[in-house]
Amino acid sequence: MSRIAYVNGRYLPAREASVNVEDRGYQFADGVYEVCEVRDGKLVDAPRHLARLQRSLGELRITQPMPMPALEFVMRETVRRNRVNYGLVYLQITRGVARRDHAFPLQKIAPSVVVTAKNLSYEKNQESARKGIAVITTPENRWPRVDIKSVSLLPNVLAKQAAREAGAYEAWFVDKEGFVTEGSSSNAWIVTADGRVITRKADNYILSGITRAVLMNVLEALQLRLEERAFTAAEACGAAEAFVTSASQIVMPVVKIDGHVIGAGKPGSVSTRLREEFHRFAHLS
Ligand code: PLP
């Protein structure tokens, strides 16, 4: 079965789907995106993802291409046409097509919309969660507005590649003060020996993860203590547990940071429980 992509109003076989060479997303990374998990063919937490998308568009003054319910419909339709049962749906909106010039085009242009969806292996993801992942740390070198989910991801790409080359799965950015900001494509968390669950507060220096937000509801329901504060890489290395959250990984236990073994060197009980409970609190549509 050929994969289907939605491009500016049309559902096309992926090999025929293309964007203009003067699309500002291609030229300047002048665009935003969202990624939703797909479970049982349904979108996980779509309303929260779309609310964040709306905020990202607003921060960059990119025109909203269509009402949010219409965008959600396109996402669901792309999932359906690709027969995705478990996987991800990707939505990208760029400022549009114009003759190359850094400043915004003078005339009004239509934003470009692309939606793709793919199946993932549930078993492979579960297997990673059973084993836990290794992370490395890397100096923070992104702009101070990473709260906007922009497609400008070069530092994230390089950090992830450094992790791969070091035999790790994720890279945690560390700011000048020595505090972990977040992962290259995930939020970072630790658990203390007395069971406090810690993650950095959502300011301009991290992406306010939707998985992070839902997990906070889970923590509350399970009466686990949350501390929203920064932690250093050294504190993380000495923590009882560590994990990352993202739409594609949900709660993924971390068992090694820069080669230091975390806790007992296997996924901890809090991380494992949070992963198991997560979807009871997630919204499906
Ligand atoms: N931080 C970064 C840099 C990300 O790219 C992502 C997800 O892609 C996240 C955090 C987690 O966000 P979410 O839980 O909404 O997927």
mmCIF file of N, CA and C in Angstrom, residues 62-108:
data_model
loop_
_atom_site.group_PDB
_atom_site.id
_atom_site.type_symbol
_atom_site.label_atom_id
_atom_site.label_comp_id
_atom_site.label_asym_id
_atom_site.label_seq_id
_atom_site.Cartn_x
_atom_site.Cartn_y
_atom_site.Cartn_z
ATOM 1 N N ILE A 62 1.993 33.373 11.830
ATOM 2 C CA ILE A 62 1.647 32.586 10.636
ATOM 3 C C ILE A 62 0.128 32.430 10.647
ATOM 4 N N THR A 63 -0.492 32.644 9.486
ATOM 5 C CA THR A 63 -1.958 32.568 9.400
ATOM 6 C C THR A 63 -2.419 31.141 9.659
ATOM 7 N N GLN A 64 -3.466 31.013 10.455
ATOM 8 C CA GLN A 64 -4.057 29.678 10.663
ATOM 9 C C GLN A 64 -4.748 29.265 9.375
ATOM 10 N N PRO A 65 -4.380 28.124 8.774
ATOM 11 C CA PRO A 65 -4.892 27.798 7.434
ATOM 12 C C PRO A 65 -6.365 27.429 7.395
ATOM 13 N N MET A 66 -6.856 26.866 8.489
ATOM 14 C CA MET A 66 -8.280 26.467 8.527
ATOM 15 C C MET A 66 -8.657 26.319 9.999
ATOM 16 N N PRO A 67 -9.961 26.249 10.294
ATOM 17 C CA PRO A 67 -10.341 26.098 11.703
ATOM 18 C C PRO A 67 -9.754 24.808 12.294
ATOM 19 N N MET A 68 -9.510 24.822 13.589
ATOM 20 C CA MET A 68 -8.877 23.665 14.233
ATOM 21 C C MET A 68 -9.665 22.356 14.042
ATOM 22 N N PRO A 69 -11.018 22.364 14.118
ATOM 23 C CA PRO A 69 -11.731 21.095 13.886
ATOM 24 C C PRO A 69 -11.464 20.550 12.481
ATOM 25 N N ALA A 70 -11.281 21.440 11.488
ATOM 26 C CA ALA A 70 -10.991 20.990 10.112
ATOM 27 C C ALA A 70 -9.590 20.364 10.066
ATOM 28 N N LEU A 71 -8.650 20.959 10.786
ATOM 29 C CA LEU A 71 -7.295 20.385 10.819
ATOM 30 C C LEU A 71 -7.316 19.008 11.482
ATOM 31 N N GLU A 72 -8.114 18.919 12.544
ATOM 32 C CA GLU A 72 -8.217 17.620 13.229
ATOM 33 C C GLU A 72 -8.841 16.581 12.293
ATOM 34 N N PHE A 73 -9.810 17.014 11.496
ATOM 35 C CA PHE A 73 -10.426 16.106 10.536
ATOM 36 C C PHE A 73 -9.373 15.604 9.535
ATOM 37 N N VAL A 74 -8.540 16.513 9.028
ATOM 38 C CA VAL A 74 -7.499 16.129 8.055
ATOM 39 C C VAL A 74 -6.516 15.142 8.698
ATOM 40 N N MET A 75 -6.178 15.383 9.953
ATOM 41 C CA MET A 75 -5.262 14.460 10.640
ATOM 42 C C MET A 75 -5.891 13.071 10.734
ATOM 43 N N ARG A 76 -7.171 13.039 11.136
ATOM 44 C CA ARG A 76 -7.846 11.739 11.288
ATOM 45 C C ARG A 76 -7.981 11.037 9.947
ATOM 46 N N GLU A 77 -8.271 11.817 8.904
ATOM 47 C CA GLU A 77 -8.441 11.249 7.567
ATOM 48 C C GLU A 77 -7.098 10.700 7.049
ATOM 49 N N THR A 78 -6.008 11.400 7.339
ATOM 50 C CA THR A 78 -4.679 10.921 6.909
ATOM 51 C C THR A 78 -4.336 9.620 7.645
ATOM 52 N N VAL A 79 -4.701 9.557 8.910
ATOM 53 C CA VAL A 79 -4.503 8.318 9.690
ATOM 54 C C VAL A 79 -5.307 7.178 9.060
ATOM 55 N N ARG A 80 -6.559 7.479 8.732
ATOM 56 C CA ARG A 80 -7.447 6.454 8.164
ATOM 57 C C ARG A 80 -6.928 5.969 6.812
ATOM 58 N N ARG A 81 -6.560 6.923 5.953
ATOM 59 C CA ARG A 81 -6.115 6.532 4.605
ATOM 60 C C ARG A 81 -4.805 5.754 4.627
ATOM 61 N N ASN A 82 -4.010 5.949 5.676
ATOM 62 C CA ASN A 82 -2.744 5.210 5.787
ATOM 63 C C ASN A 82 -2.892 3.947 6.651
ATOM 64 N N ARG A 83 -4.122 3.700 7.072
ATOM 65 C CA ARG A 83 -4.426 2.536 7.913
ATOM 66 C C ARG A 83 -3.478 2.436 9.103
ATOM 67 N N VAL A 84 -3.312 3.566 9.776
ATOM 68 C CA VAL A 84 -2.451 3.569 10.971
ATOM 69 C C VAL A 84 -3.303 3.175 12.171
ATOM 70 N N ASN A 85 -2.875 2.133 12.822
ATOM 71 C CA ASN A 85 -3.552 1.713 14.044
ATOM 72 C C ASN A 85 -2.760 2.198 15.258
ATOM 73 N N TYR A 86 -1.456 1.907 15.253
ATOM 74 C CA TYR A 86 -0.567 2.428 16.285
ATOM 75 C C TYR A 86 0.582 3.152 15.580
ATOM 76 N N GLY A 87 0.785 4.408 15.900
ATOM 77 C CA GLY A 87 1.863 5.142 15.238
ATOM 78 C C GLY A 87 1.772 6.625 15.525
ATOM 79 N N LEU A 88 2.115 7.420 14.519
ATOM 80 C CA LEU A 88 2.174 8.875 14.697
ATOM 81 C C LEU A 88 1.546 9.588 13.516
ATOM 82 N N VAL A 89 0.975 10.753 13.790
ATOM 83 C CA VAL A 89 0.542 11.634 12.712
ATOM 84 C C VAL A 89 1.316 12.943 12.861
ATOM 85 N N TYR A 90 1.828 13.427 11.743
ATOM 86 C CA TYR A 90 2.673 14.622 11.716
ATOM 87 C C TYR A 90 1.965 15.716 10.931
ATOM 88 N N LEU A 91 1.914 16.906 11.509
ATOM 89 C CA LEU A 91 1.247 18.039 10.858
ATOM 90 C C LEU A 91 2.229 19.197 10.803
ATOM 91 N N GLN A 92 2.400 19.763 9.624
ATOM 92 C CA GLN A 92 3.329 20.897 9.478
ATOM 93 C C GLN A 92 2.644 22.048 8.754
ATOM 94 N N ILE A 93 2.828 23.233 9.288
ATOM 95 C CA ILE A 93 2.283 24.433 8.643
ATOM 96 C C ILE A 93 3.412 25.436 8.475
ATOM 97 N N THR A 94 3.637 25.884 7.241
ATOM 98 C CA THR A 94 4.669 26.905 7.025
ATOM 99 C C THR A 94 3.998 28.211 6.593
ATOM 100 N N ARG A 95 4.788 29.276 6.600
ATOM 101 C CA ARG A 95 4.209 30.590 6.263
ATOM 102 C C ARG A 95 3.703 30.612 4.820
ATOM 103 N N GLY A 96 4.249 29.749 3.966
ATOM 104 C CA GLY A 96 3.766 29.677 2.589
ATOM 105 C C GLY A 96 4.872 29.878 1.574
ATOM 106 N N VAL A 97 4.473 30.122 0.343
ATOM 107 C CA VAL A 97 5.408 30.211 -0.788
ATOM 108 C C VAL A 97 5.548 31.666 -1.222
ATOM 109 N N ALA A 98 6.789 32.123 -1.344
ATOM 110 C CA ALA A 98 7.034 33.500 -1.814
ATOM 111 C C ALA A 98 8.467 33.570 -2.348
ATOM 112 N N ARG A 99 8.725 34.569 -3.203
ATOM 113 C CA ARG A 99 10.099 34.766 -3.688
ATOM 114 C C ARG A 99 11.023 34.954 -2.504
ATOM 115 N N ARG A 100 12.208 34.340 -2.558
ATOM 116 C CA ARG A 100 13.049 34.281 -1.367
ATOM 117 C C ARG A 100 13.478 35.666 -0.889
ATOM 118 N N ASP A 101 13.076 35.961 0.342
ATOM 119 C CA ASP A 101 13.447 37.204 1.010
ATOM 120 C C ASP A 101 13.198 36.937 2.501
ATOM 121 N N HIS A 102 14.182 37.272 3.341
ATOM 122 C CA HIS A 102 14.036 36.902 4.755
ATOM 123 C C HIS A 102 12.763 37.468 5.394
ATOM 124 N N ALA A 103 12.485 38.743 5.115
ATOM 125 C CA ALA A 103 11.310 39.371 5.739
ATOM 126 C C ALA A 103 10.024 38.710 5.243
ATOM 127 N N PHE A 104 8.954 38.864 6.022
ATOM 128 C CA PHE A 104 7.663 38.293 5.614
ATOM 129 C C PHE A 104 7.273 38.878 4.252
ATOM 130 N N PRO A 105 6.613 38.102 3.393
ATOM 131 C CA PRO A 105 6.158 38.644 2.109
ATOM 132 C C PRO A 105 5.183 39.809 2.318
ATOM 133 N N LEU A 106 5.234 40.793 1.424
ATOM 134 C CA LEU A 106 4.359 41.964 1.554
ATOM 135 C C LEU A 106 2.909 41.581 1.280
ATOM 136 N N GLN A 107 2.720 40.776 0.224
ATOM 137 C CA GLN A 107 1.345 40.376 -0.110
ATOM 138 C C GLN A 107 0.960 39.188 0.764
ATOM 139 N N LYS A 108 -0.363 39.040 0.986
ATOM 140 C CA LYS A 108 -0.869 37.952 1.811
ATOM 141 C C LYS A 108 -0.640 36.627 1.067
#
